[in-house]
Amino acid sequence: MPSSITRRGLMLGSAAAGTLLSASSSEGIKFQLAPGETRLVPNLLAPEIDLFDTPIPQFNLVDGTVAIVTSERQPFVLLKGYDQDKWFFAPRWGRLATNPNGRPAFTITKKVRNNPDGSRTTLGGQISLMVDLVVQLPNDDTRQEWAALIKAIAQLNPRSGAFNFQPLPLSKGKMNIYGLDQFLAPGQKTKDVPVGASSTIAMVFDLNPDGADYFYTLVGMNTASPTVAIMLEFQYDRFIPKCLVQARGLKKKTYDFFSADAKARASYFGLVSGSGEYSNIRKELRSIDGLDVSIIGEPPAGIDQQKLLDSLQDQFIKLEVGQWIDPSKSTPANAESPGGYYGGVSVAIKQEHFSDEERFDRRISFARIEQEMYQASFSFEQQVSKLLPAEHAFLIQDDKKLPFLVTASASNVVRLYAIAAAYGAGSDATAIRFDSIDAKKGGIASVNGVPGGIIQFPAGGIIPTSAEVTATIDFDPPMNGYLYRQTVPITPSGASFYIQPDVFVQNTSLFFSFTLDATDPKSKALFQWKFTSTNGPNTVGGAILILPDPNGAMYNVASYLIRFPFHPNDVKIDGSGPKIEFAMKGVAGDWRGRQSNGTIELQSASLEIDWIGQRSVNLSAFASDRLR
């Protein structure tokens, strides 16, 4: 069926039944619009698609030429988007999340052995908690306060009457915990732990005897000094207009400045919350003939040149000074609490030696899109010390029992968790059936309303060494759920399991860079994708109508988020496994007749799509050569 104009709008079809797009001689991707849905799912019998039933792209990259806005009174950072009057907010630090019953999601179990002389020996324990990043939508008072901050700090006023505040799209999160390893049983991972893009992160750890004693005593203490710091690190995408830039300045003066100023180091290499110092640091470096930047040739049209220079100088500081930062001696747990300026981060600098004459002399051509790091911190001891021991600290004194803790993160794409476990072997296996968990709230699983499960064995009998856990992940319609099985060890302090399904949710931002080059505002293209899991009948897909920014904003890149869950077993260690297929076809204006297709890897964070296929976003955003 040829393309045609109908009463409802533009229809795209194909002469070959069931084929919508064919970017080559091979068959294209087939879709059918489900009744009442704007989302497309694959079907072999769909000969055409109504473009007016497909969503249009977003224009929501962070504006890399505008300063970040922060306030010490607010737990948020504000970042301007390229869309008119759009601002993104993101949390600076975390807090203890709450269980469905409204109580803080923190549980400590301490397992003891009863000795013949009447004394007790601590064998170990478990600690389970959920960290909640503060991402709730702002109320009217908060929006007014944010608007006042933007007007005062960024010196911008809304053009459409009011600013539009939205959560910052974050992806590919990971967690690092400092100061906890000394309390843990061996073999547990606390560094570079993936957490997806979730705003609520569950964790559970087996404790050694010292850890069990410390955290059990900590509950209800009312005072505590932070020794454990949790750092959450995510990625977000921002856009800087392409231009050629020169960086110059004296290396020794720049090094001496950052060596002496701990706050400057924390600003650039600790938390984003320190970015309020950026403007003062730039001014100081310029005044002492330290690292500074200038644009070579004509700057991009239609942008604030000073804000662009400030942004470029920040990038050079991270690039050049970043080589002097010593991560092996940067110890978040030894710094101030998250309420302080540093946000729980202490950044060390290496010993370097420069002559008075050594200079920076570097020229860099910036790419259009880059990935920036966003960090938030959390230190929980002070919060835990105020909890009621009767509700959060449990002593396991029975020599025939061990605790079994299951913690599940909150997720906005999952409806329900159903958890079952069995320990022992063969006909002697004993089942534990946990109560279902509301995935929108997450929390610690209970058995008949009591948090946690119990592993029980005969007095003097052999303690089972492992348990098999079966987790049913029930996603919101129309996404299919799946079963996930895992064998967990049973140690002298019990067994533990945690569910973090957002780690296995595709969260890929696509940027259609060719929308910047459209001369015809009526240009249109159709982008379609599909994914088929190798672990069950889980096939999903989607489509988007691509067009230039309808507001005519310069340097605004069309973007689209591919988001769907996949089975953990779809991710293979060797890189094999299913991929997302896509096909794109131009149907109007400058893009009519152009075609492209390809595949996208699972867990890709950002990709640029154009008519030659796809390529990774330039993570460093630099193509550089040193000038001697």
XYZ file of C-alpha atoms in Angstrom:
628
model
C 0.000 0.000 0.000
C 1.624 3.296 -0.988
C 1.941 6.226 1.364
C -1.206 8.343 1.326
C -2.920 11.288 2.959
C -6.133 10.319 4.740
C -8.711 12.301 6.667
C -6.826 11.617 9.899
C -3.389 12.356 8.549
C -0.342 10.786 6.997
C -0.317 7.014 6.582
C 2.842 5.058 5.869
C 2.574 1.633 4.315
C 4.426 -0.797 2.098
C 3.601 -2.702 -1.025
C 4.705 -5.869 0.757
C 2.020 -6.926 3.222
C 3.210 -6.656 6.812
C 6.285 -4.551 6.038
C 6.354 -0.947 7.207
C 9.995 -0.063 6.747
C 12.613 -1.635 4.547
C 15.989 0.011 4.799
C 17.515 -2.689 2.627
C 16.383 -5.564 0.449
C 15.672 -7.583 3.597
C 12.284 -7.509 5.272
C 11.657 -4.568 7.592
C 10.168 -4.394 11.081
C 6.435 -5.098 11.376
C 4.122 -3.363 13.823
C 0.439 -3.150 14.597
C -1.307 -0.506 16.683
C -3.221 -2.127 19.526
C -6.775 -0.774 20.071
C -6.768 2.337 22.212
C -2.968 2.467 22.464
C -0.450 4.876 21.029
C 2.288 2.368 21.729
C 3.167 -0.036 18.935
C 3.927 -3.706 19.369
C 5.234 -6.106 16.701
C 2.694 -8.029 14.658
C 3.169 -9.763 11.332
C -0.171 -8.593 9.932
C 0.216 -4.801 10.071
C 0.406 -3.360 6.543
C 0.259 0.341 7.546
C 0.625 2.804 10.382
C -1.007 6.154 11.045
C 1.777 8.614 11.829
C -0.611 10.735 13.853
C -0.932 7.823 16.296
C 2.796 7.891 17.059
C 4.289 10.166 19.710
C 6.563 13.038 18.717
C 10.077 13.353 20.136
C 11.083 15.211 23.266
C 13.494 18.119 23.272
C 14.916 17.711 26.714
C 18.690 17.703 26.691
C 20.351 19.626 29.484
C 21.649 22.985 28.279
C 25.416 22.796 28.683
C 25.814 26.571 28.318
C 23.826 27.492 31.432
C 25.103 27.277 34.994
C 23.709 24.745 37.450
C 21.555 26.303 40.171
C 21.808 25.070 43.770
C 20.892 26.232 47.232
C 22.198 24.856 50.521
C 18.598 24.954 51.816
C 17.334 22.655 49.062
C 18.157 18.951 48.584
C 17.964 19.475 44.812
C 20.083 20.667 41.906
C 18.409 22.539 39.037
C 19.677 22.174 35.453
C 18.246 24.057 32.491
C 16.954 22.133 29.481
C 17.075 23.265 25.859
C 13.305 23.192 25.623
C 11.719 26.566 26.301
C 11.527 27.265 30.064
C 12.183 23.595 30.961
C 14.304 22.927 34.053
C 15.345 19.549 35.433
C 15.719 18.800 39.129
C 17.750 15.997 40.718
C 18.478 15.005 44.336
C 21.744 15.855 46.034
C 21.503 13.280 48.805
C 19.413 10.334 49.897
C 17.449 9.337 52.965
C 16.087 6.139 54.444
C 13.077 5.009 52.451
C 9.934 3.793 54.161
C 8.214 0.417 54.083
C 4.532 0.123 53.058
C 3.668 0.431 56.776
C 5.246 3.880 56.827
C 8.212 2.874 58.988
C 11.809 3.454 57.872
C 13.058 0.580 55.711
C 15.910 -0.560 57.920
C 16.327 -3.927 59.668
C 19.273 -5.353 61.573
C 19.333 -8.973 62.750
C 21.946 -10.257 65.143
C 22.505 -14.021 65.458
C 24.022 -15.339 68.702
C 25.053 -18.781 69.987
C 24.193 -19.842 73.506
C 27.294 -21.202 75.267
C 27.220 -23.916 78.011
C 28.387 -21.399 80.634
C 25.373 -19.163 79.935
C 27.253 -16.589 77.889
C 26.502 -15.712 74.268
C 28.778 -15.413 71.264
C 27.823 -13.241 68.299
C 28.025 -15.265 65.080
C 27.056 -12.511 62.650
C 23.967 -10.794 61.364
C 22.281 -9.057 58.479
C 21.572 -5.465 57.615
C 18.829 -4.530 55.153
C 17.846 -1.028 54.084
C 16.451 1.048 51.252
C 17.823 4.416 50.144
C 15.309 6.861 48.713
C 16.510 9.698 46.496
C 14.283 12.728 47.002
C 12.588 13.038 43.595
C 8.924 13.803 44.392
C 7.303 16.472 42.232
C 7.645 19.968 43.723
C 4.634 21.720 45.241
C 3.671 25.323 44.476
C 5.840 26.785 47.248
C 8.886 24.821 46.070
C 8.321 25.827 42.438
C 8.142 29.483 43.446
C 11.353 29.148 45.453
C 13.081 27.436 42.528
C 11.884 30.138 40.127
C 13.310 32.813 42.435
C 16.661 30.967 42.553
C 16.809 30.727 38.758
C 16.028 34.422 38.359
C 18.649 35.384 40.953
C 21.488 32.966 40.076
C 21.030 32.222 36.367
C 19.415 35.624 35.674
C 16.719 34.051 33.500
C 12.995 34.754 33.392
C 10.326 32.398 32.017
C 9.233 33.274 28.499
C 5.901 31.446 28.711
C 4.761 32.683 32.116
C 6.248 29.938 34.309
C 9.143 27.485 34.383
C 8.385 23.802 33.705
C 10.130 21.579 36.289
C 10.709 17.890 35.526
C 12.883 15.121 37.057
C 16.324 14.849 35.450
C 16.464 11.715 33.245
C 19.174 9.584 34.850
C 20.581 6.296 33.585
C 23.173 3.588 34.194
C 23.410 4.112 37.942
C 25.992 2.489 40.151
C 26.617 2.506 43.889
C 29.828 2.641 45.893
C 29.808 2.126 49.663
C 32.735 3.308 51.756
C 33.458 2.299 55.352
C 31.200 -0.782 55.356
C 33.630 -3.530 54.281
C 35.129 -3.857 57.758
C 31.702 -4.941 59.063
C 30.835 -7.450 56.325
C 31.264 -11.175 55.907
C 33.802 -11.892 53.106
C 32.940 -11.971 49.410
C 30.314 -9.218 49.191
C 30.445 -6.467 46.618
C 30.302 -2.841 47.734
C 31.943 -1.062 44.777
C 30.467 -0.333 41.341
C 27.210 -2.108 42.207
C 24.685 -1.481 39.389
C 21.415 0.170 40.476
C 19.858 1.071 37.106
C 17.931 4.338 37.080
C 15.881 3.641 40.184
C 15.218 6.388 42.731
C 14.865 3.780 45.508
C 17.732 1.350 45.989
C 17.469 -1.789 48.117
C 20.468 -3.489 49.659
C 21.072 -6.328 52.096
C 24.409 -7.530 53.487
C 25.664 -10.344 55.709
C 27.552 -8.958 58.695
C 30.545 -10.369 60.528
C 30.323 -10.513 64.351
C 31.806 -7.008 64.776
C 29.338 -5.595 62.240
C 26.371 -7.307 63.885
C 27.362 -5.920 67.300
C 27.972 -2.412 65.935
C 24.741 -1.959 63.968
C 22.569 -3.748 66.547
C 23.849 -1.348 69.205
C 23.531 1.648 66.866
C 19.718 1.451 66.686
C 18.234 3.766 69.300
C 21.609 5.205 70.341
C 20.341 8.769 69.489
C 23.853 9.975 68.608
C 26.211 8.611 65.998
C 29.174 9.757 63.947
C 29.041 8.830 60.251
C 31.470 6.069 59.323
C 29.649 4.673 56.277
C 29.053 6.744 53.140
C 26.968 5.572 50.172
C 27.738 7.282 46.868
C 25.219 6.940 44.036
C 26.481 7.829 40.575
C 24.334 8.232 37.466
C 24.664 9.593 33.950
C 22.667 12.263 32.193
C 22.949 13.791 28.731
C 23.678 17.399 27.933
C 24.277 19.430 24.815
C 27.060 21.910 24.095
C 27.162 23.657 20.695
C 30.044 22.505 18.553
C 32.935 24.953 18.433
C 36.739 25.123 18.531
C 38.196 26.146 21.891
C 41.667 27.045 23.169
C 42.745 26.382 26.794
C 45.729 28.256 28.208
C 47.218 29.170 31.583
C 50.039 28.432 34.007
C 50.026 24.852 35.291
C 51.779 25.562 38.603
C 49.343 28.302 39.638
C 46.388 26.104 38.723
C 47.827 23.144 40.642
C 48.639 25.261 43.713
C 45.121 26.680 43.706
C 43.383 23.279 43.725
C 45.977 21.814 46.087
C 45.168 24.482 48.693
C 41.395 24.722 48.168
C 39.580 21.562 49.302
C 36.213 23.137 48.532
C 37.243 23.688 44.903
C 38.237 20.020 44.574
C 34.966 18.870 46.129
C 33.024 21.116 43.753
C 34.421 19.587 40.577
C 35.362 16.082 41.636
C 33.013 15.323 44.532
C 29.305 16.051 44.398
C 27.303 18.085 41.925
C 26.000 19.898 45.014
C 29.328 21.687 45.177
C 28.764 23.360 41.820
C 27.652 26.583 43.502
C 31.379 27.388 43.818
C 32.035 27.107 40.076
C 31.697 30.836 39.344
C 34.111 31.849 42.132
C 36.645 29.232 41.069
C 36.583 30.400 37.440
C 37.115 34.035 38.475
C 39.995 33.111 40.771
C 41.752 31.037 38.107
C 41.441 33.842 35.561
C 42.769 36.422 38.013
C 45.937 34.406 38.767
C 46.606 33.484 35.120
C 45.445 29.915 35.793
C 43.468 27.723 33.417
C 41.215 29.791 31.112
C 39.540 29.224 27.750
C 38.670 31.180 24.611
C 36.695 30.370 21.466
C 38.662 30.153 18.233
C 36.834 31.660 15.276
C 33.142 32.507 15.302
C 31.106 31.241 18.287
C 27.854 29.417 17.549
C 24.988 31.776 16.804
C 22.065 32.277 19.132
C 23.739 31.314 22.431
C 25.000 33.190 25.489
C 28.736 33.332 24.756
C 29.812 33.937 28.377
C 27.768 30.984 29.641
C 29.273 28.846 26.893
C 32.786 29.906 27.917
C 32.016 29.165 31.565
C 30.757 25.713 30.633
C 33.808 25.029 28.469
C 36.154 26.156 31.240
C 34.427 23.740 33.625
C 35.015 20.951 31.119
C 38.701 21.804 30.804
C 39.087 21.887 34.583
C 37.615 18.387 34.815
C 39.800 17.222 31.950
C 43.131 18.764 32.974
C 42.897 19.022 36.763
C 41.147 15.653 36.851
C 44.462 14.037 35.941
C 45.861 15.225 39.292
C 43.060 13.864 41.466
C 43.991 10.751 43.468
C 40.900 8.517 43.749
C 42.767 6.008 45.909
C 43.021 8.626 48.691
C 39.590 10.218 48.258
C 37.613 8.915 51.230
C 33.974 9.984 51.446
C 33.475 8.351 54.840
C 36.017 10.672 56.494
C 34.334 13.885 55.394
C 31.353 15.816 56.675
C 27.793 14.465 56.736
C 25.497 14.909 53.690
C 23.970 17.991 55.309
C 27.308 19.796 55.126
C 28.871 21.520 52.148
C 30.943 18.572 51.004
C 28.023 16.161 50.974
C 30.184 13.451 52.519
C 33.099 13.748 50.040
C 36.795 14.358 50.648
C 38.887 14.648 47.466
C 42.663 14.132 47.552
C 45.199 15.483 45.040
C 48.386 13.818 43.821
C 51.869 15.212 44.384
C 52.890 16.984 41.161
C 55.796 19.307 40.370
C 55.665 22.047 37.711
C 58.061 24.813 36.793
C 56.898 28.436 36.852
C 56.907 28.530 33.041
C 54.909 25.371 32.206
C 51.637 26.265 30.496
C 48.455 24.641 29.292
C 48.206 24.960 25.525
C 45.432 22.783 24.243
C 42.910 23.036 21.435
C 39.696 21.015 21.494
C 36.796 20.586 19.136
C 33.644 19.851 21.128
C 31.073 17.315 20.094
C 27.374 18.120 20.278
C 26.192 15.687 22.934
C 28.037 14.362 25.941
C 27.286 12.287 29.005
C 27.850 13.984 32.325
C 28.179 12.335 35.710
C 25.668 13.073 38.446
C 26.283 12.036 42.048
C 24.260 11.903 45.242
C 25.368 10.831 48.712
C 23.837 9.160 51.739
C 25.057 8.469 55.275
C 22.588 6.533 57.404
C 24.069 6.153 60.899
C 22.577 9.356 62.308
C 19.134 8.417 61.000
C 19.414 4.827 62.255
C 20.455 5.945 65.724
C 17.030 7.576 66.150
C 15.002 4.435 65.246
C 13.105 2.337 67.791
C 15.002 -0.894 68.573
C 11.771 -2.885 69.005
C 10.804 -2.138 65.378
C 14.175 -2.367 63.613
C 16.661 -4.484 65.658
C 16.075 -8.223 66.135
C 18.105 -10.674 68.210
C 18.052 -14.300 67.024
C 18.784 -16.329 70.180
C 17.319 -19.697 69.178
C 20.184 -22.026 68.196
C 17.826 -23.792 65.751
C 16.931 -20.688 63.737
C 18.579 -18.359 61.225
C 17.125 -15.200 59.643
C 16.287 -14.899 55.934
C 15.962 -11.299 54.710
C 14.561 -10.320 51.306
C 14.603 -6.652 50.297
C 12.996 -5.287 47.136
C 13.518 -1.840 45.606
C 10.578 0.345 44.670
C 10.021 0.526 40.912
C 7.650 2.604 38.811
C 7.419 -0.097 36.118
C 6.737 -3.129 38.340
C 3.320 -3.899 39.860
C 4.056 -6.738 42.249
C 6.817 -8.962 43.582
C 6.057 -12.554 44.633
C 8.916 -14.268 46.480
C 9.291 -17.924 47.427
C 12.306 -19.734 48.854
C 13.163 -23.327 49.709
C 16.094 -24.600 51.757
C 17.244 -28.152 52.314
C 17.334 -30.949 49.748
C 14.847 -33.298 48.083
C 11.860 -34.348 50.161
C 13.383 -32.634 53.202
C 13.247 -29.212 51.553
C 11.339 -26.585 53.544
C 9.529 -23.752 51.780
C 9.283 -20.118 52.834
C 6.537 -18.193 51.106
C 6.924 -14.487 51.634
C 4.006 -12.068 51.450
C 3.673 -10.229 48.134
C 5.421 -6.859 47.964
C 3.850 -3.755 46.467
C 6.591 -2.849 44.000
C 5.577 0.826 43.908
C 6.647 1.042 47.553
C 9.216 -1.743 47.874
C 10.474 -2.821 51.276
C 11.520 -5.788 53.337
C 9.489 -8.925 52.611
C 7.459 -10.387 55.463
C 5.928 -13.750 56.317
C 2.370 -13.456 57.644
C 2.993 -9.782 58.323
C 6.287 -10.272 60.231
C 9.390 -8.800 58.507
C 11.832 -11.432 57.285
C 11.695 -15.208 57.146
C 13.164 -17.934 59.337
C 15.367 -20.888 58.417
C 14.709 -23.612 60.993
C 16.586 -26.881 61.539
C 16.738 -29.582 64.235
C 18.813 -29.047 67.342
C 22.248 -30.446 66.664
C 21.293 -31.033 63.039
C 23.187 -30.023 59.924
C 22.601 -26.410 58.909
C 21.594 -26.194 55.215
C 24.184 -24.413 53.118
C 22.019 -22.883 50.387
C 18.503 -21.881 49.437
C 16.825 -21.385 46.078
C 14.848 -18.183 45.687
C 12.194 -17.744 43.002
C 11.141 -14.170 42.309
C 8.104 -13.430 40.138
C 8.446 -9.907 38.710
C 5.008 -8.706 37.609
C 5.282 -5.584 35.449
C 2.578 -3.060 34.700
C 0.576 -3.847 31.533
C 1.314 -4.199 28.695
C 4.798 -5.348 29.715
C 5.213 -9.048 30.404
C 6.599 -10.345 33.669
C 9.145 -13.069 34.231
C 10.442 -15.588 36.763
C 13.954 -15.271 38.107
C 15.672 -18.008 40.129
C 18.847 -17.678 42.128
C 20.688 -19.867 44.625
C 21.842 -17.922 47.681
C 24.290 -19.179 50.331
C 23.245 -19.781 53.939
C 25.967 -18.594 56.303
C 26.201 -18.785 60.095
C 24.378 -15.446 60.185
C 21.534 -16.442 57.810
C 20.621 -15.855 54.166
C 19.758 -12.744 52.182
C 18.403 -11.777 48.785
C 17.551 -8.450 47.197
C 15.557 -7.494 44.114
C 16.605 -4.559 41.944
C 14.694 -5.073 38.666
C 15.416 -1.547 37.417
C 18.952 -2.763 36.742
C 17.386 -4.893 33.985
C 15.274 -2.160 32.413
C 16.456 -0.781 29.092
C 16.800 2.955 29.521
C 18.388 4.216 26.307
C 18.219 7.842 25.183
C 18.277 8.243 21.398
C 19.294 11.559 19.864
C 18.352 12.285 16.261
C 21.106 14.724 15.373
C 19.910 15.215 11.798
C 16.970 17.280 13.120
C 19.431 20.145 13.588
C 20.039 20.284 9.834
C 16.413 20.354 8.633
C 15.668 23.329 6.377
C 12.046 22.333 5.781
C 9.997 22.618 9.031
C 7.527 20.067 7.615
C 10.157 17.330 7.516
C 9.048 14.022 9.050
C 10.575 10.608 9.632
C 9.317 7.441 11.291
C 11.540 5.507 13.720
C 10.489 1.993 14.794
C 12.083 -0.580 17.076
C 11.418 -4.013 18.534
C 13.042 -6.374 21.018
C 12.410 -10.088 21.579
C 13.671 -11.719 24.757
C 15.345 -15.122 24.583
C 13.839 -15.991 27.985
C 10.116 -16.140 27.395
C 7.474 -14.698 25.053
C 8.418 -11.108 25.785
C 8.387 -9.015 22.592
C 8.024 -5.257 22.817
C 8.362 -2.419 20.367
C 7.589 1.192 19.691
C 7.542 3.975 17.153
C 8.103 7.711 17.100
C 7.400 10.441 14.598
C 10.576 12.516 14.226
C 10.351 16.178 13.274
C 12.311 19.378 13.921
C 11.618 21.365 17.082
C 8.171 22.915 16.496
C 9.280 25.974 18.495
C 12.070 26.599 16.010
C 14.701 26.643 18.769
C 18.250 26.554 17.500
C 20.552 23.725 18.592
C 17.667 21.635 19.945
C 18.114 17.911 19.302
C 15.106 15.591 19.025
C 15.329 12.779 21.583
C 13.407 9.622 22.431
C 13.633 7.219 25.370
C 13.486 3.464 24.772
C 12.390 1.966 28.071
C 11.309 -1.616 28.708
C 12.223 -4.476 31.085
C 14.188 -7.520 29.992
C 15.094 -10.782 31.671
C 18.412 -10.807 33.601
C 19.505 -13.856 31.598
C 19.259 -11.825 28.367
C 22.535 -10.170 29.371
C 25.436 -12.425 28.464
C 28.942 -12.091 29.851
C 30.462 -12.564 26.396
C 28.297 -9.803 24.893
C 26.092 -12.153 22.871
C 22.324 -12.251 23.221
C 19.329 -10.416 21.747
C 19.520 -6.830 20.538
C 17.010 -4.118 19.771
C 16.274 -3.889 16.050
C 15.386 -0.528 14.552
C 14.443 0.920 11.181
C 13.943 4.558 10.171
C 12.439 6.092 7.052
C 12.029 9.698 5.940
C 8.469 10.420 4.770
C 8.279 14.198 4.232
C 10.368 17.309 3.620
C 14.162 17.135 3.599
C 14.155 13.528 4.787
C 11.731 11.990 2.275
C 13.081 8.746 0.831
C 16.014 8.397 3.218
C 16.340 5.103 5.110
C 18.440 3.560 7.848
C 18.361 0.482 10.059
C 20.507 -1.283 12.639
C 20.629 -2.764 16.140
C 21.092 -1.380 19.659
C 22.855 -3.226 22.467
C 21.119 -3.944 25.749
C 22.039 -1.497 28.526
C 23.273 1.184 26.127
C 22.780 4.534 27.875
C 22.824 6.977 24.938
C 23.094 6.739 21.170
C 23.131 9.194 18.311
C 20.973 8.124 15.355
C 21.319 9.502 11.862
C 20.880 8.282 8.294
C 24.056 6.187 8.358
C 22.917 4.181 11.402
C 23.843 4.682 15.035
C 26.937 5.524 17.023
C 27.716 5.992 20.673
C 27.456 9.433 22.157
C 30.966 10.831 22.518
C 31.371 10.331 26.249
C 34.370 12.627 26.587
C 32.998 15.087 24.041
C 36.539 15.885 22.959
C 38.605 15.393 19.817
C 41.869 17.016 20.764
C 45.452 17.587 19.722
C 48.146 19.166 21.846
C 49.957 22.219 20.547
C 53.648 22.435 21.343
